[in-house]
mmCIF file of C-alpha atoms and ligand atoms in Angstrom:
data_model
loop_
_atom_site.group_PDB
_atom_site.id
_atom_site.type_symbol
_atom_site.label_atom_id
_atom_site.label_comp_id
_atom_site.label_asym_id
_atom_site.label_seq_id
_atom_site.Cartn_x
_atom_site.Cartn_y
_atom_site.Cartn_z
ATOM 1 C CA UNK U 1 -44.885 -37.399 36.063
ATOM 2 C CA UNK U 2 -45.579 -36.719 40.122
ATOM 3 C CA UNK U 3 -43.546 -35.953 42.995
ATOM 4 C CA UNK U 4 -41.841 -32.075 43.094
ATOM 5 C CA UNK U 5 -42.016 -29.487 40.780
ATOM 6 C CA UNK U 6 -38.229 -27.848 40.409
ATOM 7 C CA UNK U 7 -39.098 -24.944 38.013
ATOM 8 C CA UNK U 8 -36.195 -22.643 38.795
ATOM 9 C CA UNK U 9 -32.311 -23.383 37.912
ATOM 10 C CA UNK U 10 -31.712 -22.710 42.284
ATOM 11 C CA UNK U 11 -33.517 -26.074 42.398
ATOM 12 C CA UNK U 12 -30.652 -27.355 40.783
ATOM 13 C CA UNK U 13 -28.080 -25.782 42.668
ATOM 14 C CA UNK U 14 -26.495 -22.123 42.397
ATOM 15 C CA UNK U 15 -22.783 -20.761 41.591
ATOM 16 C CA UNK U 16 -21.587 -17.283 42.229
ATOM 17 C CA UNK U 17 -22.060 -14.976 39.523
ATOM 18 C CA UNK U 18 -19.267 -15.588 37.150
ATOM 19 C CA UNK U 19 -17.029 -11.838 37.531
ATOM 20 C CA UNK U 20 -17.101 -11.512 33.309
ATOM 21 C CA UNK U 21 -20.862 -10.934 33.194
ATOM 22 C CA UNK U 22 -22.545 -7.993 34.313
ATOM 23 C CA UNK U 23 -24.460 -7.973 37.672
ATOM 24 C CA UNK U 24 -27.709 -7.066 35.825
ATOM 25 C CA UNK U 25 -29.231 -6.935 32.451
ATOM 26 C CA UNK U 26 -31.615 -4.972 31.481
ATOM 27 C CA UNK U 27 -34.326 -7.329 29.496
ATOM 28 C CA UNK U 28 -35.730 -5.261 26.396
ATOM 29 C CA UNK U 29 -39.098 -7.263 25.438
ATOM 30 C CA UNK U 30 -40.114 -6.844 21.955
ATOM 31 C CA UNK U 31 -42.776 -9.131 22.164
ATOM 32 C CA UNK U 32 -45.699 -6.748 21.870
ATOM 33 C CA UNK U 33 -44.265 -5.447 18.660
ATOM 34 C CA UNK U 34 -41.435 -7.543 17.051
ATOM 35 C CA UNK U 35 -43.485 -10.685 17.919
ATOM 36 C CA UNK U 36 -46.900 -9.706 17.105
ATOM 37 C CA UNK U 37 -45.532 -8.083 13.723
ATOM 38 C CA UNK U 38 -44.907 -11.525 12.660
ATOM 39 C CA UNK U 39 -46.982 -13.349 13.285
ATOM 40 C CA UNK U 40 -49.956 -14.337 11.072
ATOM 41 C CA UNK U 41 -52.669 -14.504 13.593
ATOM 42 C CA UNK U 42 -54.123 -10.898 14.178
ATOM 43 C CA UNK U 43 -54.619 -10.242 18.445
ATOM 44 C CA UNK U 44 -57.535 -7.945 18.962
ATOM 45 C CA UNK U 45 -56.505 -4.415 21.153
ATOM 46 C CA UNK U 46 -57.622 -5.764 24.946
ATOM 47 C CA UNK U 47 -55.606 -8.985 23.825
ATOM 48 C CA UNK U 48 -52.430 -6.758 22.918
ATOM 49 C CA UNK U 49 -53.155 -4.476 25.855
ATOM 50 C CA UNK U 50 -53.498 -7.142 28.776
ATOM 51 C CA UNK U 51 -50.454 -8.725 27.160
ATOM 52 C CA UNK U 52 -47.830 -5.784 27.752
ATOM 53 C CA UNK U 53 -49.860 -5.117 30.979
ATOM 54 C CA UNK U 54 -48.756 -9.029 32.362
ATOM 55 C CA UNK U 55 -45.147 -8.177 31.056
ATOM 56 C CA UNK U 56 -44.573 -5.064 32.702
ATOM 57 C CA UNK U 57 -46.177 -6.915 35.840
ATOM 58 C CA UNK U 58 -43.828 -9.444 35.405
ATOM 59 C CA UNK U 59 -40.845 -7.187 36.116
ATOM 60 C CA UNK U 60 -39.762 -6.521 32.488
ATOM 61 C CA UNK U 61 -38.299 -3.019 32.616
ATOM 62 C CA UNK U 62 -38.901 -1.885 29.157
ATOM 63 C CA UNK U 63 -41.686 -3.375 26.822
ATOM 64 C CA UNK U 64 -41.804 -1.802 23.355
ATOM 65 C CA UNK U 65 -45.299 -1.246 22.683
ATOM 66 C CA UNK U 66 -46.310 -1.389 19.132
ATOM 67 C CA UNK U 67 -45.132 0.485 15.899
ATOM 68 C CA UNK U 68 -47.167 2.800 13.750
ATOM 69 C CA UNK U 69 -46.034 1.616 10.445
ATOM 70 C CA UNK U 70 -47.977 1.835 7.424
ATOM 71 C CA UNK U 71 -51.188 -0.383 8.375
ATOM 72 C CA UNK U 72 -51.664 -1.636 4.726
ATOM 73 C CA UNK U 73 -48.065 -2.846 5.318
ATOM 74 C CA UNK U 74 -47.877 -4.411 8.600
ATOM 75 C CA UNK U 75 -51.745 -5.390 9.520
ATOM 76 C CA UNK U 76 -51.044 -6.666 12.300
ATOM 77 C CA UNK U 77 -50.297 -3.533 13.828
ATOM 78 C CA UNK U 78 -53.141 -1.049 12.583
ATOM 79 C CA UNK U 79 -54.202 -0.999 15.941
ATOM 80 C CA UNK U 80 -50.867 1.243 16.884
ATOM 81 C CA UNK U 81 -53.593 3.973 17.749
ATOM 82 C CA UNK U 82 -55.711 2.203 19.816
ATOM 83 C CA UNK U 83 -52.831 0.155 21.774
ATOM 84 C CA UNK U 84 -50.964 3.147 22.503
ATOM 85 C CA UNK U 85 -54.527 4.814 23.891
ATOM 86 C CA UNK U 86 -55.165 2.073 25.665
ATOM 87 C CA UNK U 87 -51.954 2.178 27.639
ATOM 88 C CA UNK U 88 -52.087 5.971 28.456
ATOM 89 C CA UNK U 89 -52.552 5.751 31.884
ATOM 90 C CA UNK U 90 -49.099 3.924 32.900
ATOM 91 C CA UNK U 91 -47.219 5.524 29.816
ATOM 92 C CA UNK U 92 -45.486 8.436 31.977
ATOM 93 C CA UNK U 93 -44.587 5.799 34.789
ATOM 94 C CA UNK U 94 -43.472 2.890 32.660
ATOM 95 C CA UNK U 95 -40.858 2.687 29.617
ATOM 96 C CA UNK U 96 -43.373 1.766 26.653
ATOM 97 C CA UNK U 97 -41.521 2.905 23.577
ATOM 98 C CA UNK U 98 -43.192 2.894 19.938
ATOM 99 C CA UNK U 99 -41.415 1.863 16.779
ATOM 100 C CA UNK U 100 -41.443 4.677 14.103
ATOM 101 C CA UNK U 101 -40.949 4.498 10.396
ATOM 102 C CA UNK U 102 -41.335 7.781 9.293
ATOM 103 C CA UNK U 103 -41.953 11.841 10.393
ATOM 104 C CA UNK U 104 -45.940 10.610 9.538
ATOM 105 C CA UNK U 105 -45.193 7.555 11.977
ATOM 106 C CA UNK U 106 -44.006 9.981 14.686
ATOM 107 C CA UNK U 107 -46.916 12.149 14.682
ATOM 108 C CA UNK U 108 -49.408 9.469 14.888
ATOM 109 C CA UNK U 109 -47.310 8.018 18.228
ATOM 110 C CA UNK U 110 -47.221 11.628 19.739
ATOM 111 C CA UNK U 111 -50.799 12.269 19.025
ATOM 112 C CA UNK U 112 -51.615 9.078 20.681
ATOM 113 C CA UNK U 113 -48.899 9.841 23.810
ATOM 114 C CA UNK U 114 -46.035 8.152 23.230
ATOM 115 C CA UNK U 115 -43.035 9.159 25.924
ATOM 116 C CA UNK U 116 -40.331 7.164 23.907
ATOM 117 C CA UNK U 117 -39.904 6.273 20.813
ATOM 118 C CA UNK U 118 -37.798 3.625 18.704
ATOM 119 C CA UNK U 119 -36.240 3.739 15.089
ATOM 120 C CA UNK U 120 -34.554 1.417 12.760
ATOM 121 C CA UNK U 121 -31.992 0.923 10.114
ATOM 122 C CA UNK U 122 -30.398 -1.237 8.188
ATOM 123 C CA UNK U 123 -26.908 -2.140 7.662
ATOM 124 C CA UNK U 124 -27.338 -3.150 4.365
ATOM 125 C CA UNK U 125 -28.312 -1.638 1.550
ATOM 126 C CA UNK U 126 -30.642 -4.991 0.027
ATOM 127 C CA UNK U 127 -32.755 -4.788 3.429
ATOM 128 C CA UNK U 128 -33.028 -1.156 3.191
ATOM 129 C CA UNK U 129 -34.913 -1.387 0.094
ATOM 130 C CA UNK U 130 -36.887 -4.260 0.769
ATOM 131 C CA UNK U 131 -38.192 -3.008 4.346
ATOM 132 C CA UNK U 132 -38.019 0.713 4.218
ATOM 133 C CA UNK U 133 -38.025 1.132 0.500
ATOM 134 C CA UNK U 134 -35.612 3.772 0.210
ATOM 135 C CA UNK U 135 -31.327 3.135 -0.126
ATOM 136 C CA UNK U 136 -28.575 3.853 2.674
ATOM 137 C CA UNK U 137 -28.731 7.379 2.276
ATOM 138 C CA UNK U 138 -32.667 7.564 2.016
ATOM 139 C CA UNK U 139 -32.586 5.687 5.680
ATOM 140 C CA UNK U 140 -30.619 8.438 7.120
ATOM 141 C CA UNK U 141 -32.540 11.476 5.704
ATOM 142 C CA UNK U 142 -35.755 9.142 7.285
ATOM 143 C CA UNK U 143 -34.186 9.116 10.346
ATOM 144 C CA UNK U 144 -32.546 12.779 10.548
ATOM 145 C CA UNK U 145 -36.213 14.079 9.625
ATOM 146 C CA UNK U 146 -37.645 11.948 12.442
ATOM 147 C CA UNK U 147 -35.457 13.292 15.231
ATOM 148 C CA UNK U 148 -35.424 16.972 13.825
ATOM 149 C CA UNK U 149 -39.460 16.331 14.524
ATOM 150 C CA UNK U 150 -39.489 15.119 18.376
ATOM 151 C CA UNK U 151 -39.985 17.215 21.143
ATOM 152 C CA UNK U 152 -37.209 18.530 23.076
ATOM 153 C CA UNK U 153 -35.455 15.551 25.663
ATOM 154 C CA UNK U 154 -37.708 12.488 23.799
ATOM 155 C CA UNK U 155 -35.523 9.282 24.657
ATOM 156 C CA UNK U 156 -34.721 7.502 21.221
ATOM 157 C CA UNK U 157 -33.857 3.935 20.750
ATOM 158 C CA UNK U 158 -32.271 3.272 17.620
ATOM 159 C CA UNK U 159 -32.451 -0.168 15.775
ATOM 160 C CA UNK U 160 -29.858 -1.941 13.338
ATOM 161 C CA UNK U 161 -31.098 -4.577 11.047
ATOM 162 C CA UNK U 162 -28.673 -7.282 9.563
ATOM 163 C CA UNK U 163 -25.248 -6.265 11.394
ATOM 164 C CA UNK U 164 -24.289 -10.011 10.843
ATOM 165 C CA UNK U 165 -25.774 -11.106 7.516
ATOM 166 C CA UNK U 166 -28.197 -10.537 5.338
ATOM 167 C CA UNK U 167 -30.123 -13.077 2.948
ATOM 168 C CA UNK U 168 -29.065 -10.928 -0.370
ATOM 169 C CA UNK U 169 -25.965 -9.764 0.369
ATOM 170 C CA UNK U 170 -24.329 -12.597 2.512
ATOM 171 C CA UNK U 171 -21.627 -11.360 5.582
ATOM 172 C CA UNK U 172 -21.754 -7.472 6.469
ATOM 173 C CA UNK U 173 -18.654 -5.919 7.035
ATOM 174 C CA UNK U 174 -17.887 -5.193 10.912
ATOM 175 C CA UNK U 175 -16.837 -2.124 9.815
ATOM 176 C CA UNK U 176 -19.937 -1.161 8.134
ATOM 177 C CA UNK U 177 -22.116 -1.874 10.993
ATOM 178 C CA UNK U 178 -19.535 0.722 13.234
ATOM 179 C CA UNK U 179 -19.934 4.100 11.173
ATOM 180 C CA UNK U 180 -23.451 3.337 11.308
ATOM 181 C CA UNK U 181 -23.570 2.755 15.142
ATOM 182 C CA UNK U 182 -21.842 5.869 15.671
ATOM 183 C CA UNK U 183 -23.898 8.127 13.133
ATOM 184 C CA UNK U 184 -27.092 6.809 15.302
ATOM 185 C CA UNK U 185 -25.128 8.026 18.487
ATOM 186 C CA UNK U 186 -24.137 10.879 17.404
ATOM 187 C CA UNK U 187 -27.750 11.823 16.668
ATOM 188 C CA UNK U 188 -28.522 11.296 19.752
ATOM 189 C CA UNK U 189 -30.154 8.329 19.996
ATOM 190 C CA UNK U 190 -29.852 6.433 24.169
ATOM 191 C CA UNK U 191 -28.884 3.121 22.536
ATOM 192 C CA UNK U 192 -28.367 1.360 19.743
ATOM 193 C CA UNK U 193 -29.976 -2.441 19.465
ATOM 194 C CA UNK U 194 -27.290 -4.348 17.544
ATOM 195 C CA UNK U 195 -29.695 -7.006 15.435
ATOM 196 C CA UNK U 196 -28.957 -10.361 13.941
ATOM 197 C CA UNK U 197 -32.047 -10.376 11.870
ATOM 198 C CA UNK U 198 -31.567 -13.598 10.454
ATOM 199 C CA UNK U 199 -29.828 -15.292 13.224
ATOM 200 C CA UNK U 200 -26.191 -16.022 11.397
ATOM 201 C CA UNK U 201 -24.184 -14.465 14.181
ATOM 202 C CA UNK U 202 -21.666 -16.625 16.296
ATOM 203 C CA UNK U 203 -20.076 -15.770 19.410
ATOM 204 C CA UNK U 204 -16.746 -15.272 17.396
ATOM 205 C CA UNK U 205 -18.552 -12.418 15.425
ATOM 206 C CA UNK U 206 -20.251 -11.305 17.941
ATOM 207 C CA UNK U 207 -17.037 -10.540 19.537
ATOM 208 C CA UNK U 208 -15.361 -9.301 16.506
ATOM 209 C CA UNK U 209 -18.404 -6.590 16.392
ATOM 210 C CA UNK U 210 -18.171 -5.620 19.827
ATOM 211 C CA UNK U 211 -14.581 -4.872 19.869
ATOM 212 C CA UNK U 212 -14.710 -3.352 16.955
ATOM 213 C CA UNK U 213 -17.491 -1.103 18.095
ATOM 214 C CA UNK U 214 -15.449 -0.397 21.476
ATOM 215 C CA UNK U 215 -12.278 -0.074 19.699
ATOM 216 C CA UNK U 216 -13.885 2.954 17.675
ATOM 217 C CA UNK U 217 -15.191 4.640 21.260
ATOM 218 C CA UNK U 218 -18.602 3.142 21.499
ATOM 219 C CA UNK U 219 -19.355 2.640 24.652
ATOM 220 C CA UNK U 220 -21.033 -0.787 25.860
ATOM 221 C CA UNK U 221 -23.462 0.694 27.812
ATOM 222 C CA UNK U 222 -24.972 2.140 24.735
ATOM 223 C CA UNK U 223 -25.220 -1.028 22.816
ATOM 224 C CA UNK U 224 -27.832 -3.226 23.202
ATOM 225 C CA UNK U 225 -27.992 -6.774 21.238
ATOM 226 C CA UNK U 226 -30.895 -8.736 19.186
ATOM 227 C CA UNK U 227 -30.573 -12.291 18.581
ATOM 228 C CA UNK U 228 -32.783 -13.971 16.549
ATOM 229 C CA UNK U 229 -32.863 -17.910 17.331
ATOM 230 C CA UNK U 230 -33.126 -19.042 13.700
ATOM 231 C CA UNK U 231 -30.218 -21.821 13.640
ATOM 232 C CA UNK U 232 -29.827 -22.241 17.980
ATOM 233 C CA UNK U 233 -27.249 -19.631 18.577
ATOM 234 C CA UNK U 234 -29.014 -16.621 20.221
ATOM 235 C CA UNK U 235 -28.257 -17.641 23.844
ATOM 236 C CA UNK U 236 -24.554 -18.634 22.499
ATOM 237 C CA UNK U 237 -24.465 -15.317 21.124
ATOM 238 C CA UNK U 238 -25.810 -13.379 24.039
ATOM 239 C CA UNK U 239 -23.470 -15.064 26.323
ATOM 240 C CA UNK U 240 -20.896 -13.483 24.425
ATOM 241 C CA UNK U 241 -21.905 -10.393 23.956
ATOM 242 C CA UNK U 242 -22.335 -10.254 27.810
ATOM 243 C CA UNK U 243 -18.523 -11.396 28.582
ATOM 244 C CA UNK U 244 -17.873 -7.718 26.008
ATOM 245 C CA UNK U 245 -20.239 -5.695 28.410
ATOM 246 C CA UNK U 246 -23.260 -5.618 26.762
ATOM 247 C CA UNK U 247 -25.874 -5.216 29.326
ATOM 248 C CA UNK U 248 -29.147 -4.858 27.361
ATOM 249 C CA UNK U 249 -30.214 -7.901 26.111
ATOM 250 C CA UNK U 250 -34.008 -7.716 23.515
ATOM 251 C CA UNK U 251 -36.064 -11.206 23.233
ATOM 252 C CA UNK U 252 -40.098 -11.697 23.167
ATOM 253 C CA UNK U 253 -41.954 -13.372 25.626
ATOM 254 C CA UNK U 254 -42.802 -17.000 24.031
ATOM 255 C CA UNK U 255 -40.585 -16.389 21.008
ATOM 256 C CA UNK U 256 -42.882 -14.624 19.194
ATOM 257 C CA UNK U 257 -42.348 -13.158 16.129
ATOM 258 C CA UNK U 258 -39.380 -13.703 13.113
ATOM 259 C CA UNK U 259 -39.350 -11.308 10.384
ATOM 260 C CA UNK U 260 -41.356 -11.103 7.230
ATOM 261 C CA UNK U 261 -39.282 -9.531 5.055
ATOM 262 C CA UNK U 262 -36.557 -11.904 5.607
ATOM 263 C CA UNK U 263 -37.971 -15.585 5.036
ATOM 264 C CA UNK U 264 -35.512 -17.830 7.064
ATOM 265 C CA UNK U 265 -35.711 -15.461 9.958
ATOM 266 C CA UNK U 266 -37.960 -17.277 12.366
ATOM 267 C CA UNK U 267 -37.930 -16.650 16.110
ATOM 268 C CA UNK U 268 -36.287 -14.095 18.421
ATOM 269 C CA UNK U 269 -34.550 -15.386 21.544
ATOM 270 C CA UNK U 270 -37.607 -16.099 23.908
ATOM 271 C CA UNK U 271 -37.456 -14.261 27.655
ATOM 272 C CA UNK U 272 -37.934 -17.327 29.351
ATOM 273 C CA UNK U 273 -34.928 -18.645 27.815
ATOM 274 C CA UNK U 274 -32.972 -16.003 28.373
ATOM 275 C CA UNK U 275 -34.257 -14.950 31.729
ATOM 276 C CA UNK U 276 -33.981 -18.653 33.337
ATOM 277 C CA UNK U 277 -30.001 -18.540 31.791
ATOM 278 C CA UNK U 278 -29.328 -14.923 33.389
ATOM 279 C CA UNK U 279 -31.289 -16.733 37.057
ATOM 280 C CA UNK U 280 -28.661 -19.920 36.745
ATOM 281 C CA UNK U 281 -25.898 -17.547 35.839
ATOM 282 C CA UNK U 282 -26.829 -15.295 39.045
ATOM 283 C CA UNK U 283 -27.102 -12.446 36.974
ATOM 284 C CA UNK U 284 -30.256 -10.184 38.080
ATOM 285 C CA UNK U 285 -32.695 -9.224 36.049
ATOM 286 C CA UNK U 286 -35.891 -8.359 38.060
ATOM 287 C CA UNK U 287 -37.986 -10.557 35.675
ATOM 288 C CA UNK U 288 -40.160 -13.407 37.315
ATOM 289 C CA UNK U 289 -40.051 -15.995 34.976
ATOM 290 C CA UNK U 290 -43.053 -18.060 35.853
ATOM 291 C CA UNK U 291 -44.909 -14.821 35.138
ATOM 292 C CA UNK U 292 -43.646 -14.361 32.025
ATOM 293 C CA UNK U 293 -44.351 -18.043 31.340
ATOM 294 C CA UNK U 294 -48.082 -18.110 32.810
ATOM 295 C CA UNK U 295 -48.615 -14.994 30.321
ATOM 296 C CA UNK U 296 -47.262 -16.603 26.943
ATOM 297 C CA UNK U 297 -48.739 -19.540 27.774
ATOM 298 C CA UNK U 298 -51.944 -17.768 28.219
ATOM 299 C CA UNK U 299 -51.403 -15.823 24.710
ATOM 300 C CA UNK U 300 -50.452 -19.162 23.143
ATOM 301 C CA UNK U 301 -54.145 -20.364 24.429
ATOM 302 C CA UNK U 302 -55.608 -17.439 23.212
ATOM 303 C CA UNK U 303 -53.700 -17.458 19.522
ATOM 304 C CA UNK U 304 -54.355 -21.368 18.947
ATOM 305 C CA UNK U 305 -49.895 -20.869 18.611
ATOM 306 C CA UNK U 306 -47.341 -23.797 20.216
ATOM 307 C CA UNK U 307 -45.019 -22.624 23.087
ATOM 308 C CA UNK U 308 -41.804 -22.114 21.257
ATOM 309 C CA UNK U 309 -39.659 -21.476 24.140
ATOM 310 C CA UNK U 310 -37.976 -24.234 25.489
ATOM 311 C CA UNK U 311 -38.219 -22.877 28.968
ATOM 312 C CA UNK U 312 -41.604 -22.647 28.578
ATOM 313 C CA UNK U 313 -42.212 -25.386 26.900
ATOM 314 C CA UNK U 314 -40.274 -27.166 29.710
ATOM 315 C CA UNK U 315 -42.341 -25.480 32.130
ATOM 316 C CA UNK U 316 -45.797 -24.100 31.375
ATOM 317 C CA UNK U 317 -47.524 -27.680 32.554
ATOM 318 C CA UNK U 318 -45.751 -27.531 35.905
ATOM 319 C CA UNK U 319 -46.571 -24.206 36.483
ATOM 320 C CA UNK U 320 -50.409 -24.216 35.416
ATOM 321 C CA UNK U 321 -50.434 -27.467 37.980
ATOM 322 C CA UNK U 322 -49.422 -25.692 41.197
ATOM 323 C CA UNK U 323 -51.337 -22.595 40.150
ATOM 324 C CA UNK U 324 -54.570 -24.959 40.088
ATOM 325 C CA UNK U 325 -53.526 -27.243 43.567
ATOM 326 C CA UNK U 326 -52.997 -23.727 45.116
ATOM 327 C CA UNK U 327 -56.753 -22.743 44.166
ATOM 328 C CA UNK U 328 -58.255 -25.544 45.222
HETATM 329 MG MG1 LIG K 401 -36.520 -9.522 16.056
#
């Protein structure tokens, strides 16, 4: 191929922003974390480190950090420690928050300086066993130990796993997924990441949830959503969830990451995909994504992994060509 490069959707053309979606989203990357935690390949620390350094220069507002589970359990994050350490000098200017398991969990992410921290739980009760090992009630004592534990005014962001299906126990009740929402709230917690851990979610039910959820008080502004892209749907679904007022939106740079403890999970909405959407929608975001794209590319390269975005995919070759004719 020869002649122009058009890498952005303006190349194409532009529309106004349609009035049903929000003027900006806020892009939540979980690459550094969600991604890497699934991912076979360990990334050494200044791998890890340069990484969420290239996101947050790429103009993502929020990049969750790491997550100081058990190591024996999740390997690929032993390094919690030494991440976190490694980042202290832009953690009190940059949102960096750290994934928590436990009261033990929170101490070792205060002790190395987190500023905001991130908790999950599941909606159903199969999932709760399998990935925190403890039932529905068990997950809430967890959790109400874990905030009774952080200092005064620490931001929490609170996680829900399977609020569309789960691989044992088949459809979860809307309903289900709404007392839970609001007993995170209620605790305090800044938002609540709405996850579709195994990707079964359609725009139908994501609507169903979201009304649901707004019907019982809960505002959109609190909600945040995470598709995973297991069967196609996650920009489908995020689309959707947009049009209800959602205006938080989690994905990992490249696609990285799925879920272990799930096994058809594979793949959370990439950035570039959802990015290059929001820039043909005209919905703002802040994010350059040829940045984003240069730096999974680069971390593809580096892990010996294939581009799963398509965007980037679509892209990456383009982009590496222009950065080379403009150095030479
Ligand atoms: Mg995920």
């Amino acid at each position: 191929m020869s002649g122009q490069h058009f890498t952005e959707p303006a190349d194409y053309g532009t529309t106004p922003r349609d009035p049903s979606m929000p003027e900006f989203v806020t892009v939540y990357e979980v690459g550094a974390r969600d991604g890497l935690q699934n991912e076979s390949t360990l990334v050494p620390v200044d791998v890890k480190v340069e990484f969420i350094r290239r996101l947050l220069a790429a103009g993502l507002p929020a990049v969750e950090a790491t997550s100081f589970v058990h190591p024996l359990r999740v390997p690929q994050l032993a390094d919690a420690d030494e991440v976190a350490t490694a980042l202290s000098d832009i953690l009190p200017t940059h949102r960096l928050p750290m994934l928590v398991p436990n009261v033990r969990g929170l101490e070792r992410a205060l002790d190395a300086g987190a500023r905001e921290i991130a908790v999950f739980l599941s909606a159903t009760e199969s999932f709760a066993k399998e990935n925190l090992g403890t039932d529905l009630a068990g997950q809430r004592v967890m959790t109400e130990q874990v905030i009774a534990a952080l200092p005064a005014a620490m931001s929490v962001r609170g996680y829900v796993s399977m609020c569309w299906g789960d691989p044992w126990e088949g459809a979860v009740a809307p309903a289900v997924v709404v007392e839970l929402v609001r007993y995170m709230l209620d605790l305090g917690m800044r938002e609540v990441s709405l996850g579709d851990t195994i990707g079964v979610a359609s725009p139908t039910r994501v609507e169903e949830l979201l009304t649901m959820l707004g019907g019982a008080g809960v505002p959109m502004s609190a909600l945040a959503v995470h598709f995973h892209d297991t069967y196609g749907q996650a920009l489908a679904n995020t689309v959707a969830a947009l049009r209800c007022g959602v205006s938080i939106v989690d994905s990992s740079a490249g696609g990285l990451g799925g879920c272990p403890f799930a096994r058809s999970a594979t793949g959370n909405l990439a950035t570039e995909d959802l990015v290059w959407m929001l820039d043909g929608m005209g919905v703002r975001t802040g994010v350059d994504v040829h940045e984003v794209i240069r730096t999974s590319a680069w971390l593809s390269a580096v892990m010996k992994r294939p581009l799963v975005s398509r965007t980037a995919t679509a892209l990456a070759a383009a982009i590496a060509e222009d950065d080379d004719r403009r150095e030479h």
